[in-house]
Short mmCIF file of C-alpha atoms and ligand atoms in Angstrom, two decimals:
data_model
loop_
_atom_site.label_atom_id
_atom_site.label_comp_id
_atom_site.label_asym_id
_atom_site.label_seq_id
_atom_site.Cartn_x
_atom_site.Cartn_y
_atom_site.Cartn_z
CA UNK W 1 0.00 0.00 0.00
CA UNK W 2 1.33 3.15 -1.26
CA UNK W 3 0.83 6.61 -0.03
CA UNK W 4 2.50 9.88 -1.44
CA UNK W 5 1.24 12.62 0.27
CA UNK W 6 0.61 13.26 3.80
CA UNK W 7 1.31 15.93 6.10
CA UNK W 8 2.18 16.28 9.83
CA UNK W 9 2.71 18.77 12.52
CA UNK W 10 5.50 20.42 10.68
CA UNK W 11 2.87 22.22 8.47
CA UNK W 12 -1.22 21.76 8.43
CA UNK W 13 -1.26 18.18 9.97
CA UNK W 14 -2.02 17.21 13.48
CA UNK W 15 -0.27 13.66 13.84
CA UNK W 16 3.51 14.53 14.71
CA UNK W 17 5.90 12.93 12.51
CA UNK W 18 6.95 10.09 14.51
CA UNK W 19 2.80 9.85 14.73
CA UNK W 20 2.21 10.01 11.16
CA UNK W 21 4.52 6.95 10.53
CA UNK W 22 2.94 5.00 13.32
CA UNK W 23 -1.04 5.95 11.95
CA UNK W 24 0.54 4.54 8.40
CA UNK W 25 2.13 1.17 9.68
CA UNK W 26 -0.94 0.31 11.71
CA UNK W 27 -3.27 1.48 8.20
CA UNK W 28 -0.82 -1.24 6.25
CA UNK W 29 0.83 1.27 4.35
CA UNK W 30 4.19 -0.12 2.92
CA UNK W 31 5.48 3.10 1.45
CA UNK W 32 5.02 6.61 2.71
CA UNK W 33 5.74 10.09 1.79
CA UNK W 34 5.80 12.97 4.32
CA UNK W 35 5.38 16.34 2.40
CA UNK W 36 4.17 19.25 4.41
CA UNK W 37 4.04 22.63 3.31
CA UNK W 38 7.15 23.99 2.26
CA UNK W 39 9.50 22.48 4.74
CA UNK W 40 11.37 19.20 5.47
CA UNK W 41 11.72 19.86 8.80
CA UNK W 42 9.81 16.01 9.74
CA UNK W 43 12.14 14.62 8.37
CA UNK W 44 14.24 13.36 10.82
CA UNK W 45 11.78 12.25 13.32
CA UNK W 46 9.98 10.53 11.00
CA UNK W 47 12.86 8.31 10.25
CA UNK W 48 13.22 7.47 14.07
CA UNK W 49 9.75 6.09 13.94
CA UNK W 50 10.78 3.35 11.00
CA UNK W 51 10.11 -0.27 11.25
CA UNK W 52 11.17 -2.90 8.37
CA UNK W 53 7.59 -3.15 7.34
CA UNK W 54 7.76 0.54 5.84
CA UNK W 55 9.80 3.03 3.80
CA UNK W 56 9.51 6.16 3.75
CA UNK W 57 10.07 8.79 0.82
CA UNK W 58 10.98 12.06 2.30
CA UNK W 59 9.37 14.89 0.23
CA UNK W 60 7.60 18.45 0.63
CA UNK W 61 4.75 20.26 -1.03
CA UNK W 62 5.94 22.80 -2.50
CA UNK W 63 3.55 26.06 -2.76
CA UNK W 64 3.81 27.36 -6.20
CA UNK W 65 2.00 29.95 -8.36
CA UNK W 66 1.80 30.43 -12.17
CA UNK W 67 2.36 33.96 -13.90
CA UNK W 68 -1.04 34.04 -14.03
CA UNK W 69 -1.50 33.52 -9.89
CA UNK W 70 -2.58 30.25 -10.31
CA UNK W 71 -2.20 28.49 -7.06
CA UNK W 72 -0.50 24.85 -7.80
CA UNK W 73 1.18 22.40 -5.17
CA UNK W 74 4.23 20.57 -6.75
CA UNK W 75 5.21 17.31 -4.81
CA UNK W 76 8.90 17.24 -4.38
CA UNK W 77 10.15 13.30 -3.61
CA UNK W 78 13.23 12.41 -3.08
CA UNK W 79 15.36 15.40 -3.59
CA UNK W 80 18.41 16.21 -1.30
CA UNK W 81 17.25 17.75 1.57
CA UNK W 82 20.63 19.49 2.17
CA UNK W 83 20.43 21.26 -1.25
CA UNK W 84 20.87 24.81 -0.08
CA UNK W 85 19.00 26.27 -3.24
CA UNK W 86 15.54 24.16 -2.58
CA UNK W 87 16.28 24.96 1.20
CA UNK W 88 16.00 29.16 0.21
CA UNK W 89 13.14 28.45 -1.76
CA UNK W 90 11.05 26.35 1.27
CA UNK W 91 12.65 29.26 3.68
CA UNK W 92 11.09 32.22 1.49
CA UNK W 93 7.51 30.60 1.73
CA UNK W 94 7.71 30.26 4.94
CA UNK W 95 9.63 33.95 6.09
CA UNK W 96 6.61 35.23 3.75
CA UNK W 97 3.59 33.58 4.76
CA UNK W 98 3.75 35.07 8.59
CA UNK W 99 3.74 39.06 7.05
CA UNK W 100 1.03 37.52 4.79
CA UNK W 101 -1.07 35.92 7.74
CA UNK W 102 -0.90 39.19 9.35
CA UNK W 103 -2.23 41.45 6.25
CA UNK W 104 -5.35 38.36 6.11
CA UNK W 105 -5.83 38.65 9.79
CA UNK W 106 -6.35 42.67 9.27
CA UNK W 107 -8.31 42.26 6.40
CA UNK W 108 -10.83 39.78 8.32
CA UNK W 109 -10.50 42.24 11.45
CA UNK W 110 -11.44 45.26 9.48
CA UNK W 111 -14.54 43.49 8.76
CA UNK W 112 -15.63 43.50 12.03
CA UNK W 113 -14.25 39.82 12.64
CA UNK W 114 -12.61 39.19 16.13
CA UNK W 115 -9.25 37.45 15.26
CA UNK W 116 -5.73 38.16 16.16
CA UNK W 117 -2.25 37.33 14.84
CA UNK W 118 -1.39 35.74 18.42
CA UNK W 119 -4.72 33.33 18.16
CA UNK W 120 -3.18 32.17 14.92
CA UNK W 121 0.14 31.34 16.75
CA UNK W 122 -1.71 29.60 19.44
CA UNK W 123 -3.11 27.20 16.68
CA UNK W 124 0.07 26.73 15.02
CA UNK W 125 2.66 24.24 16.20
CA UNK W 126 6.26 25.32 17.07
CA UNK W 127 8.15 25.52 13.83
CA UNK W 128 5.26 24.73 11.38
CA UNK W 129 4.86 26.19 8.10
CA UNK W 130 2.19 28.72 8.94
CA UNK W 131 -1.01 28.59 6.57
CA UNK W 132 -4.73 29.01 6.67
CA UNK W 133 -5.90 25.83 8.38
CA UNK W 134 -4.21 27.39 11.32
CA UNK W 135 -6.05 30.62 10.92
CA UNK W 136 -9.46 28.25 10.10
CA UNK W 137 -9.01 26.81 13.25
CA UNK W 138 -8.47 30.07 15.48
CA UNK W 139 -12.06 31.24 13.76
CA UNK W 140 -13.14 27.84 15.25
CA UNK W 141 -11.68 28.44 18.15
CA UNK W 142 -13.09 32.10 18.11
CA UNK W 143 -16.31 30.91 17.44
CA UNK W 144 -16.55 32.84 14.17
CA UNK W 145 -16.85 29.61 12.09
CA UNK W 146 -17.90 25.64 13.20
CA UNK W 147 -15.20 23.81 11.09
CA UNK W 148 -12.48 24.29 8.78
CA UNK W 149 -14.01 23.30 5.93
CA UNK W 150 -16.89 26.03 7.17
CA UNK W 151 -13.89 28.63 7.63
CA UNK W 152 -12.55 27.65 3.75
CA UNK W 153 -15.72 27.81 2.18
CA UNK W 154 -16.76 31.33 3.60
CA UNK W 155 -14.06 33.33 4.39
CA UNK W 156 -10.86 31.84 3.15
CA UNK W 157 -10.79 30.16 0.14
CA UNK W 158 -8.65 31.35 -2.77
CA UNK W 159 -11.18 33.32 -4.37
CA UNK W 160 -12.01 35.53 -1.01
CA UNK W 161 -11.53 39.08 -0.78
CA UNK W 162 -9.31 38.60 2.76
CA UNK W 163 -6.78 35.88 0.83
CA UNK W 164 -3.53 37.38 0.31
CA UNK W 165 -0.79 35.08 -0.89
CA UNK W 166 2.99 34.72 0.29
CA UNK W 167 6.34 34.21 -2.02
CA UNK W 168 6.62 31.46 -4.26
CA UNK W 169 7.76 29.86 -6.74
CA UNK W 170 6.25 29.06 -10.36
CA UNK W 171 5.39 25.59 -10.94
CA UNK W 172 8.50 25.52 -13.70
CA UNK W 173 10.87 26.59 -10.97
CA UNK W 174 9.80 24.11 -8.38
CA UNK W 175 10.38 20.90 -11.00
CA UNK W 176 13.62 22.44 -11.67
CA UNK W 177 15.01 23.13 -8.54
CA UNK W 178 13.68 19.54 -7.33
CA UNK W 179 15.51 18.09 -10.33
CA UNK W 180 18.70 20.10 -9.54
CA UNK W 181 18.41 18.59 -5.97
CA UNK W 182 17.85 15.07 -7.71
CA UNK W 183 14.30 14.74 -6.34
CA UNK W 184 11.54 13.84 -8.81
CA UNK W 185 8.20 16.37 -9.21
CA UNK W 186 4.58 15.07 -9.00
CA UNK W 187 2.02 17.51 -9.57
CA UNK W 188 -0.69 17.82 -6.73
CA UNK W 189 -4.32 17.51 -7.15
CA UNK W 190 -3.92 19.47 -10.63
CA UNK W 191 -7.83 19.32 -11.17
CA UNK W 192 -9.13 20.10 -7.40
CA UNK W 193 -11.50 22.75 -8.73
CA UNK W 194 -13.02 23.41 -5.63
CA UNK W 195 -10.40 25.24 -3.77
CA UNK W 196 -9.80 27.84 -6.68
CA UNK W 197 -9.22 28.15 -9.99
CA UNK W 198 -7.22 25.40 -11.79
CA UNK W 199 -4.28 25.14 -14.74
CA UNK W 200 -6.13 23.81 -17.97
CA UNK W 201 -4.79 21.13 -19.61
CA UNK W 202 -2.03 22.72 -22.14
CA UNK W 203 -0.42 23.89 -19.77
CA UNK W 204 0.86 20.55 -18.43
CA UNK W 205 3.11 20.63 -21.85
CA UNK W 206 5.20 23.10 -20.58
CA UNK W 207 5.46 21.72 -16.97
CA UNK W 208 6.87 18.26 -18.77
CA UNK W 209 9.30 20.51 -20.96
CA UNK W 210 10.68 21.53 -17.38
CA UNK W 211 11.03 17.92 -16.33
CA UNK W 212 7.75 17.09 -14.22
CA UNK W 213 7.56 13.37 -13.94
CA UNK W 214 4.18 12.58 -12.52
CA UNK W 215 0.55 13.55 -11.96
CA UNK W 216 -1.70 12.77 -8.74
CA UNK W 217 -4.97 11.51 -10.50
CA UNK W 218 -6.53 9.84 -7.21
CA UNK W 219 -7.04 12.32 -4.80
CA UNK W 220 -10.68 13.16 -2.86
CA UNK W 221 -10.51 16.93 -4.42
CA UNK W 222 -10.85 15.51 -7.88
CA UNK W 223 -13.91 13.52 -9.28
CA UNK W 224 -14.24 10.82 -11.73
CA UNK W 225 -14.05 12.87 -14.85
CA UNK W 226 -11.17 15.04 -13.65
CA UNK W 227 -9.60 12.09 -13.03
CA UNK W 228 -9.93 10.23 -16.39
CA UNK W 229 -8.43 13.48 -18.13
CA UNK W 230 -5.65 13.53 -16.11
CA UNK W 231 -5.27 10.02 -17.06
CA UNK W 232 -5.70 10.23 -20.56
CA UNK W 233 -3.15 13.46 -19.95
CA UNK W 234 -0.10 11.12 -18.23
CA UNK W 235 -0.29 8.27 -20.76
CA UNK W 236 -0.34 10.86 -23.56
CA UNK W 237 2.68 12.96 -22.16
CA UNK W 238 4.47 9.77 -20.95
CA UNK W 239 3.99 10.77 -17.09
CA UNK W 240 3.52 8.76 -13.79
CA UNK W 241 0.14 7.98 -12.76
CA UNK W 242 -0.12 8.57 -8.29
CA UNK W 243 -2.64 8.31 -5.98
CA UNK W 244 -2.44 9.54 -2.78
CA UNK W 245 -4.46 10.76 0.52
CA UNK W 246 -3.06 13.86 1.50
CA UNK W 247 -3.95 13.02 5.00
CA UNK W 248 -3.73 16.05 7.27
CA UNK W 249 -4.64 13.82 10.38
CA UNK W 250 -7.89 15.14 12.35
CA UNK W 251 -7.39 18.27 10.41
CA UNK W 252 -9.41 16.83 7.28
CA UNK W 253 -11.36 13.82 6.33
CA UNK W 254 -8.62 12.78 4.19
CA UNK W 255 -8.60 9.16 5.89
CA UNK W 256 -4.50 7.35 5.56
CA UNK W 257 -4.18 5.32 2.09
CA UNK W 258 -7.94 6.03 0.57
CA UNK W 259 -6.26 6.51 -2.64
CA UNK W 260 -3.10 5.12 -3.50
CA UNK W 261 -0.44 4.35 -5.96
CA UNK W 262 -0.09 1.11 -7.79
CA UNK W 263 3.62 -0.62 -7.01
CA UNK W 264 4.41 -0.05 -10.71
CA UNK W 265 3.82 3.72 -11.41
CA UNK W 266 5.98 4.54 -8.12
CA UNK W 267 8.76 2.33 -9.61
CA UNK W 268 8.54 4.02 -12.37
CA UNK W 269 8.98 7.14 -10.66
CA UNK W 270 11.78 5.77 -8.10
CA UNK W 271 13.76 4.99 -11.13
CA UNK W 272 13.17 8.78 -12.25
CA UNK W 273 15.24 9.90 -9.59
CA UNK W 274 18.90 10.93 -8.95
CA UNK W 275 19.68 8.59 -6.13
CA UNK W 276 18.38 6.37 -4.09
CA UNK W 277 16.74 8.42 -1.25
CA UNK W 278 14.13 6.44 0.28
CA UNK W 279 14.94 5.08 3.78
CA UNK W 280 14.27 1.82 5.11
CA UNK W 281 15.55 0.53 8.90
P1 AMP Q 301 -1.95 27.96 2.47
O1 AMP Q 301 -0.74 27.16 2.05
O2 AMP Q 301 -1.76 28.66 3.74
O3 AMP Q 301 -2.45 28.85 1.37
O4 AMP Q 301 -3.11 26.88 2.75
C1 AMP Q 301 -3.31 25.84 1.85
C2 AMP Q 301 -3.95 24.67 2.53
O5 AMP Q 301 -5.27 24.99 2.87
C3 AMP Q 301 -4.07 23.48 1.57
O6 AMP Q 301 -3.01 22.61 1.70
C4 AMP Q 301 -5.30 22.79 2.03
O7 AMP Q 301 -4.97 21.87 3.04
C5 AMP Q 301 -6.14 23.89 2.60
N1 AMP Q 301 -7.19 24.33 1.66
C6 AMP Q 301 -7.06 25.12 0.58
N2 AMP Q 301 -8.25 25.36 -0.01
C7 AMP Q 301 -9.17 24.71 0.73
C8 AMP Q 301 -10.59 24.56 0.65
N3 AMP Q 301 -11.31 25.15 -0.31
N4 AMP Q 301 -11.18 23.80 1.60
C9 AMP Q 301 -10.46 23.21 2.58
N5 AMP Q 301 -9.12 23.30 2.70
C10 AMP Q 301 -8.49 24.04 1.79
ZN1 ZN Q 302 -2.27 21.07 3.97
FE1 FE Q 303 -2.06 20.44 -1.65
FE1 FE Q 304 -1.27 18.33 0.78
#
């Protein structure tokens, strides 16, 4: 059982990442990737948590936007986590997203909505990537909103007049610095129309051109017919087909493994990769 994407503490998650890899070898999952936001800063508690029944693929989600401020999250696996050029490009998100939680956190407070940078921080684990869930669940905790989901759907989504983005990189610039770190690039729920607007199909062309070597088809955010054109889009352009949870923990639905990758496509996308960087006890 094969899970790419999952998320932990160190960003939007709420299992720790010694946690996460105990939830995914009591779920029966054989591989795992751990990619929160923009950081790999799991990393190396996750690997303490090992047993010989799992691997684990150490990776990030990397935050990107097109010219056109199209929100898209690239899946970095694999890549050197030492590489000092990825590192500035995780550490930029991150510097930039707390200046740009405290222009939404005015612009939802000049509405008349009691909210604070400081209840933020209390939601937000030391040393996570700071991002909306964390201000969705200090509206929760405010009583502004019930849920998350509640807080996404009516005040912070990325169509809402308090969203306000943070530094990063195009999608073309995230495959190439993961390359040039020796990682492999899988974009992330390409299709999940429901959280904004999405990239339309050319423009996967140009993503390939820059070395992108898989898509994530099976994913909750995308339904049956985004998924069979992003099918029909990866055997066309030659790319890996993944399938993957994105568990957040008790921050989402997203249950461990309820989509996953078949053994073959993440061979194929092992082999894609500079060196061998998955690690095994
Ligand atoms: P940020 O990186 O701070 O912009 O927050 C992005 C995260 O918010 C994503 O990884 C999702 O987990 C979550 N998210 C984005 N859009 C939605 C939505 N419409 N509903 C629920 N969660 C969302
Ligand atoms: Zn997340
Ligand atoms: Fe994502
Ligand atoms: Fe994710």
């Amino acid at each position: 059982m094969i899970d790419l994407h999952t998320h932990t503490t160190c960003s939007d998650g709420t299992d720790s990442p010694f946690a996460l890899v105990k939830k995914a070898l009591s779920t029966g999952v054989t591989t795992l990737a751990i990619t929160d936001h923009d950081t790999t800063a799991g990393w190396s508690e996750a690997i303490t948590a090992l047993q010989p029944q799992i691997e684990l693929v150490l990776g990030a989600e990397i935050s990107c936007l097109t010219s056109d401020g199209i929100s898209v999250h690239m899946l970095g696996l694999l890549f050197d986590g030492e590489n000092a050029a990825m590192q500035q490009i995780l550490a930029d998100s991150r510097d930039t997203r707390i200046p740009r939680m405290r222009k939404m956190v005015e612009l939802l407070r000049a509405d008349g909505i009691d909210i604070s940078l400081a209840d933020v921080q209390a939601q937000t684990p030391a040393g996570a990537t700071v991002g909306r869930p964390h201000l969705a669940d200090a509206l929760v905790r405010k009583g502004v909103v019930a849920s998350r989901d509640e807080a996404f759907l009516n005040l912070l989504n990325n169509e809402s007049k308090y969203y306000v983005t943070h530094a990063a990189p195009t999608p073309v610039e995230a495959i190439r610095a993961i390359h040039a770190a020796g990682g492999v690039a899988v974009i992330a729920h390409p299709f999940a129309s429901r959280r904004g607007q999405i990239i339309t199909s050319e423009t996967f062309a140009d993503l390939v051109a820059a070395g992108l070597n898989g898509i994530e088809v099976d994913h909750r955010d995308q339904n049956a017919e985004e998924r069979k054109t992003l099918r029909e889009i990866a055997q066309e352009l030659n790319l890996v087909i993944t399938g993957s949870s994105d568990y957040h923990g008790t921050g989402k639905l997203n249950a461990m493994a309820e989509n996953t990758t078949l053994a073959a496509q993440w061979e194929a996308l092992e082999a894609q990769a500079d060196a061998r960087r998955v690690v095994r006890v």
